[in-house]
CSV table of C-alpha atoms and ligand atoms in Angstrom, one decimal:
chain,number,residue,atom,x,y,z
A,1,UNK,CA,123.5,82.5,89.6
A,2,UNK,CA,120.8,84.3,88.1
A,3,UNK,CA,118.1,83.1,90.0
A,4,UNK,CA,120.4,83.9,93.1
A,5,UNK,CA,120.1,87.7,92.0
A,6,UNK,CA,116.6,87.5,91.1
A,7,UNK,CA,115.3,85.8,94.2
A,8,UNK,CA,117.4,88.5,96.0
A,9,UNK,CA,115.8,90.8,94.7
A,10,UNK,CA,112.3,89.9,95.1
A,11,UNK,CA,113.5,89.5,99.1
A,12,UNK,CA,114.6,92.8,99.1
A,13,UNK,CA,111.5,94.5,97.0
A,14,UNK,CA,109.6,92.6,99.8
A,15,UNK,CA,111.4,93.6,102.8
A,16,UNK,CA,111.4,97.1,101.9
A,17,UNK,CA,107.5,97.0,100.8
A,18,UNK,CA,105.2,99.3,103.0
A,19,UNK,CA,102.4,96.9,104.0
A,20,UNK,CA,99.2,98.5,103.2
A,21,UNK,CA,96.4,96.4,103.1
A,22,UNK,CA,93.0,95.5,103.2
A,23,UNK,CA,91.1,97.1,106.0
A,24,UNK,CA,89.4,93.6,107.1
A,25,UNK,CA,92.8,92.4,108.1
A,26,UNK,CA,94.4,93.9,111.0
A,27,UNK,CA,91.7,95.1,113.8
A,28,UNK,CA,88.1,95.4,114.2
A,29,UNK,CA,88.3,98.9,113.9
A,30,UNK,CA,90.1,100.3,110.8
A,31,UNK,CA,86.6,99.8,108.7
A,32,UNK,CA,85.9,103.4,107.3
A,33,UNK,CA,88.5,102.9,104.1
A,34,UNK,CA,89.7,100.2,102.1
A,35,UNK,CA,93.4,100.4,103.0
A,36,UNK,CA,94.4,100.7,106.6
A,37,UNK,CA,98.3,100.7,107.8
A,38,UNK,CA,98.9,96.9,109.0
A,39,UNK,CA,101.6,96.4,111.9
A,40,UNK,CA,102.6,93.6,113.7
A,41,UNK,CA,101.7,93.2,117.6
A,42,UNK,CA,104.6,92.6,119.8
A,43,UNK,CA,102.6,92.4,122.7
A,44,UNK,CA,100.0,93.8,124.7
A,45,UNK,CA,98.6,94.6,128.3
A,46,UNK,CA,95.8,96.6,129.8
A,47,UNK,CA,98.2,99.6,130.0
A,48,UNK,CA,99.5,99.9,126.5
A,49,UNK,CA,101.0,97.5,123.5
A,50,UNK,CA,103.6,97.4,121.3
A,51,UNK,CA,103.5,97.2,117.9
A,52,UNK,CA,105.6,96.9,114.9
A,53,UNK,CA,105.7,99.0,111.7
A,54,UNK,CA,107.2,99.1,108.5
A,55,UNK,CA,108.6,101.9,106.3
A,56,UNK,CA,105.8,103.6,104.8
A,57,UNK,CA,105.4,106.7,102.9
A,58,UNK,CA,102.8,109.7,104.0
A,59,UNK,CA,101.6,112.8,102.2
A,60,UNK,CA,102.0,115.4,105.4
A,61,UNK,CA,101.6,119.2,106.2
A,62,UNK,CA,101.6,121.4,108.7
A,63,UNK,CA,100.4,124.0,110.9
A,64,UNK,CA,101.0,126.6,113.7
A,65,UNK,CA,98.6,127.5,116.2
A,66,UNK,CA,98.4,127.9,119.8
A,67,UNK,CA,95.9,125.8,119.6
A,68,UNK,CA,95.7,122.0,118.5
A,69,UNK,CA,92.6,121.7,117.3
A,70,UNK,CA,92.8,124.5,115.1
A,71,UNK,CA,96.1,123.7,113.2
A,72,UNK,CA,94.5,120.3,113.0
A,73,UNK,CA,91.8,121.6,110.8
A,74,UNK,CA,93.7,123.6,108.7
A,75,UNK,CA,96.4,121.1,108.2
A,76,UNK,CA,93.5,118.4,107.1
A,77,UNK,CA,92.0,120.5,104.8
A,78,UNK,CA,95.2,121.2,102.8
A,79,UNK,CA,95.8,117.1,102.8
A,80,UNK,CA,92.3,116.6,102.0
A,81,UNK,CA,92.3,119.0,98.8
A,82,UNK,CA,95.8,117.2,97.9
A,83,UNK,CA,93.6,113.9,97.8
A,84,UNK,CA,90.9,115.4,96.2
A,85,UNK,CA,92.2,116.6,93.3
A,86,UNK,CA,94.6,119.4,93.7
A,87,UNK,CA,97.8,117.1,92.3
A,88,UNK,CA,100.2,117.6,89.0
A,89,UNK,CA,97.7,114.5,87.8
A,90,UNK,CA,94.1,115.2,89.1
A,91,UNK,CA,94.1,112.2,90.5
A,92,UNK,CA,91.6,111.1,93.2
A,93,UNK,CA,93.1,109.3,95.8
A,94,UNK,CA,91.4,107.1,98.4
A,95,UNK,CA,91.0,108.0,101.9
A,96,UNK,CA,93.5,105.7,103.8
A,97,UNK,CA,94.0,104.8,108.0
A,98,UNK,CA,95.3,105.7,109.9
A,99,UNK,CA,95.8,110.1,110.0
A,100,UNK,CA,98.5,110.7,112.1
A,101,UNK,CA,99.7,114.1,114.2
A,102,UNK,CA,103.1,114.7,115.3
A,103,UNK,CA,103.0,116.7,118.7
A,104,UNK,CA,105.8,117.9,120.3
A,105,UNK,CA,105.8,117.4,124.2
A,106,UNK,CA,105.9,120.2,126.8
A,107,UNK,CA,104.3,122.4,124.7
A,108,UNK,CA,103.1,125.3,127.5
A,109,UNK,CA,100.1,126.5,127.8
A,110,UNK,CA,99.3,129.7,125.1
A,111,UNK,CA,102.3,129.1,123.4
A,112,UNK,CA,102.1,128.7,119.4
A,113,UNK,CA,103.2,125.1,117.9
A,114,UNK,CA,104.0,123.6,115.2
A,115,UNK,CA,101.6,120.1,114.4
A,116,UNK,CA,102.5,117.8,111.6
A,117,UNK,CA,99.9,116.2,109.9
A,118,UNK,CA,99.8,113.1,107.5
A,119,UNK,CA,97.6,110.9,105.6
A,120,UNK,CA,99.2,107.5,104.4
A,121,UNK,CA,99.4,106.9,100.9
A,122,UNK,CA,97.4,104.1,99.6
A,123,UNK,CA,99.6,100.9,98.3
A,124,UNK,CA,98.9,102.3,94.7
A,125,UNK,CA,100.5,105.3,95.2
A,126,UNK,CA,103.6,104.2,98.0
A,127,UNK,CA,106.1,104.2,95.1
A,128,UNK,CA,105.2,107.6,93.1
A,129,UNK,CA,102.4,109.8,94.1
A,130,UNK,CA,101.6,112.6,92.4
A,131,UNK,CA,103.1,116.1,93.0
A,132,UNK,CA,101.0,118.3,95.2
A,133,UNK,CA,99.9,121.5,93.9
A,134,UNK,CA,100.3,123.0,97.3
A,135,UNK,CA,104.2,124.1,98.0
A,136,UNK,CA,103.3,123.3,102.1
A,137,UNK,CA,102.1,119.5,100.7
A,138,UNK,CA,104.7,117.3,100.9
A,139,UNK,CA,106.3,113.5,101.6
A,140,UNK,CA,107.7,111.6,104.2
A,141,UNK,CA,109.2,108.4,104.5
A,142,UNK,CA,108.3,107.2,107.8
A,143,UNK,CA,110.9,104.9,108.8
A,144,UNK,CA,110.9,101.4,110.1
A,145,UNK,CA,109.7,101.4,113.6
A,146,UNK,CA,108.0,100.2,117.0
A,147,UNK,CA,105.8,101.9,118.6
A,148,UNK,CA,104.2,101.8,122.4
A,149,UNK,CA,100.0,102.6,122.0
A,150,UNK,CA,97.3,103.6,124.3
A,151,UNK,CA,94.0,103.3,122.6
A,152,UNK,CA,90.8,105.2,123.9
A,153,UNK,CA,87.5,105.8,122.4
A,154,UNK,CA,85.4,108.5,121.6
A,155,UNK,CA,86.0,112.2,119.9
A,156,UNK,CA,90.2,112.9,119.6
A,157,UNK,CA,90.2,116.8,121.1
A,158,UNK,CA,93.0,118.1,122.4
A,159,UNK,CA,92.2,117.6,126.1
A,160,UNK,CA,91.6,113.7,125.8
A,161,UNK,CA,94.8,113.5,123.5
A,162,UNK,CA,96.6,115.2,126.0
A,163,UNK,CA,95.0,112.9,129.0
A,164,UNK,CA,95.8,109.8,127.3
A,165,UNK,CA,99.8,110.5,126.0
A,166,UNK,CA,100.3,111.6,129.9
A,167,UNK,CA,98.8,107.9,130.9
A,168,UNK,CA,100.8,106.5,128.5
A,169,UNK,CA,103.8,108.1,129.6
A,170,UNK,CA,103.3,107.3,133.0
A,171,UNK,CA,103.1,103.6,132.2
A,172,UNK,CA,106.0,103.5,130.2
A,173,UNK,CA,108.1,104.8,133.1
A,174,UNK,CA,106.4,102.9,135.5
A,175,UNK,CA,107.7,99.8,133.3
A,176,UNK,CA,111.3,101.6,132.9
A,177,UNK,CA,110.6,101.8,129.4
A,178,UNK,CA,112.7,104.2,126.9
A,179,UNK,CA,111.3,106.1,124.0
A,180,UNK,CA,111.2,109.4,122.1
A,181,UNK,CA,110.2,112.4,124.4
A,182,UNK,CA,110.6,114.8,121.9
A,183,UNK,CA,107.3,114.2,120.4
A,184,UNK,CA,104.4,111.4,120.6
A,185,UNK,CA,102.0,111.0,117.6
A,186,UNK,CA,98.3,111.4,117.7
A,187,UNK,CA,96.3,108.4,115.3
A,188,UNK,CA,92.7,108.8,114.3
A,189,UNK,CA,90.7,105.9,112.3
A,190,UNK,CA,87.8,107.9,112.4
A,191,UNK,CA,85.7,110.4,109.7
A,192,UNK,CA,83.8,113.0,112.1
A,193,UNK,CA,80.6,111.2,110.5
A,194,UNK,CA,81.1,108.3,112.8
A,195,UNK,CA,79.2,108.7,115.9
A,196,UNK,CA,79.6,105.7,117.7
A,197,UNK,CA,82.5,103.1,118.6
A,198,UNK,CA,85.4,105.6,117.6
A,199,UNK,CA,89.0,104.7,117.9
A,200,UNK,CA,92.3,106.6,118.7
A,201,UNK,CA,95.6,106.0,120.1
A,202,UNK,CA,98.4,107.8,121.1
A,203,UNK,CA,101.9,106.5,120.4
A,204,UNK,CA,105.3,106.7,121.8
A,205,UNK,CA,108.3,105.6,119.4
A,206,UNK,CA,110.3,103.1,121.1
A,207,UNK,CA,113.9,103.6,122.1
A,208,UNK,CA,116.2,100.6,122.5
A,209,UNK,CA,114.5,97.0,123.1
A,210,UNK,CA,110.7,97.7,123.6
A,211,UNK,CA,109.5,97.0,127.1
A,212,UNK,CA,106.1,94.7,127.3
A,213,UNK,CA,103.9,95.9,129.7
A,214,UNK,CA,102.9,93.7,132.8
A,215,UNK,CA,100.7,90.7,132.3
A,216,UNK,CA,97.3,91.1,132.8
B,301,LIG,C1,90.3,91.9,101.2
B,301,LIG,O1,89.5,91.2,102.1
B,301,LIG,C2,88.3,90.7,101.4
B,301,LIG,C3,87.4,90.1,102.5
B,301,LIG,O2,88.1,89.3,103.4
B,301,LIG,C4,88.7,89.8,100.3
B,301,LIG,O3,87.5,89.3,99.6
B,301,LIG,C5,89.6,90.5,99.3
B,301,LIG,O4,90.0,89.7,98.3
B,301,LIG,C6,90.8,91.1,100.0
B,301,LIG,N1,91.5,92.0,99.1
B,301,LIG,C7,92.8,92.0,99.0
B,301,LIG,C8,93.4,92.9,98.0
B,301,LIG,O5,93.5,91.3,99.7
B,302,LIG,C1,97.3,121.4,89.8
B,302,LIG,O1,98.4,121.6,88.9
B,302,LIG,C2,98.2,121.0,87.7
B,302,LIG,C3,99.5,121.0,86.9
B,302,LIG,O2,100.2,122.1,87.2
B,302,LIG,C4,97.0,121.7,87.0
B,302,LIG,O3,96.8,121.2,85.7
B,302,LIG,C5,95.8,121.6,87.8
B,302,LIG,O4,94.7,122.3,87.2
B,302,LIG,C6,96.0,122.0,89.2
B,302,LIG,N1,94.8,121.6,90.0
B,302,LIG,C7,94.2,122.5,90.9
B,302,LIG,C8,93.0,121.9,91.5
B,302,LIG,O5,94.6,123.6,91.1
């Protein structure tokens, strides 16, 4: 009976386990930190793939600008000083992969917005990181989830962010597929010291029973 319970709840400990990992793992191009986000692909096409995450926690802030680039650079900063030091313990806490951006669609043109920023929490710290200093620092619990991506290469400005989530979307109605339209998240791997063979995607959250794209 014991051992029911026990082995219960190692299952569920495992289950509910953000998986963080070594950044060899999962792709050929999460190599800039030690821990990267793993995922598991669903499937895949030249248009876009699917992917699979689980719960994980984030340290996130945010910003308001009218323009995306901006808040981006503010809100980093702010999460880069929480990482850096400015926590109830000191502690230094390792750059993780990847830094996500939660941007609302149909934002128009000169019109202020509000961008969510968020760095994930190395496995060390999923369970109890340290309190930021910061009152605008906080966590989220990014649920469960699946995901549609479109990767691209090179530097993540707002224009080419903006090109690629309208591609994306396009495919995913092309392929009648349903997802989240209030928002789309923007995912760098990249430190701006990295010149060459940058990555980015841009991701959808799926609605309903994720749609693979059409074979290649
Ligand atoms: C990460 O990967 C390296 C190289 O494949 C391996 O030597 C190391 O043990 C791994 N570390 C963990 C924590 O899995
Ligand atoms: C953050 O807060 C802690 C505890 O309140 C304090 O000891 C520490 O000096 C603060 N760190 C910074 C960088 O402000």
């Amino acid at each position: 009976m014991n051992c029911l319970v026990v082995a219960f709840v190692l299952l569920f400990s495992f289950t509910t386990e953000a998986r963080i990992g070594n950044s060899s793992e999962p792709t050929s191009y999460c190599t800039e930190t030690k821990e990267c986000l793993l995922f598991d692909l669903i499937c895949k096409g030249e248009e876009y793939e699917v992917r699979h995450y689980e719960a994980a926690k984030w340290v996130t802030t945010e910003a308001e600008s009218m323009f995306k680039d901006l808040a981006k650079m503010k809100a980093f900063r702010k999460l880069y000083n929480y990482i850096t030091g400015e926590n109830e313990a000191g502690a230094k806490i390792d750059m993780t992969a990847p830094v996500i951006i939660k941007v609302k669609e149909e934002v128009p043109l000169l019109e202020k917005s509000v961008y969510v920023l968020s760095f994930l929490l190395p496995s060390d710290y999923q369970k109890q990181p340290p309190q930021p200093n910061e009152s605008t620092v906080y966590f989220t619990d990014m649920p469960d989830m699946k995901v549609y991506v479109k990767s691209f290469g090179g530097w993540m400005v707002s224009a080419v962010a903006n090109k690629y989530s309208n591609d994306l979307k396009e495919a995913l109605d092309k392929a009648e597929a349903t997802y989240n339209t209030d928002y789309h998240y923007e995912v760098g791997y990249n430190s701006p010291m990295k010149l060459m063979n940058r990555h980015n995607e841009v991701w959808y959250e799926v609605k309903g029973s994720p749609v693979c794209p059409p074979a290649e």
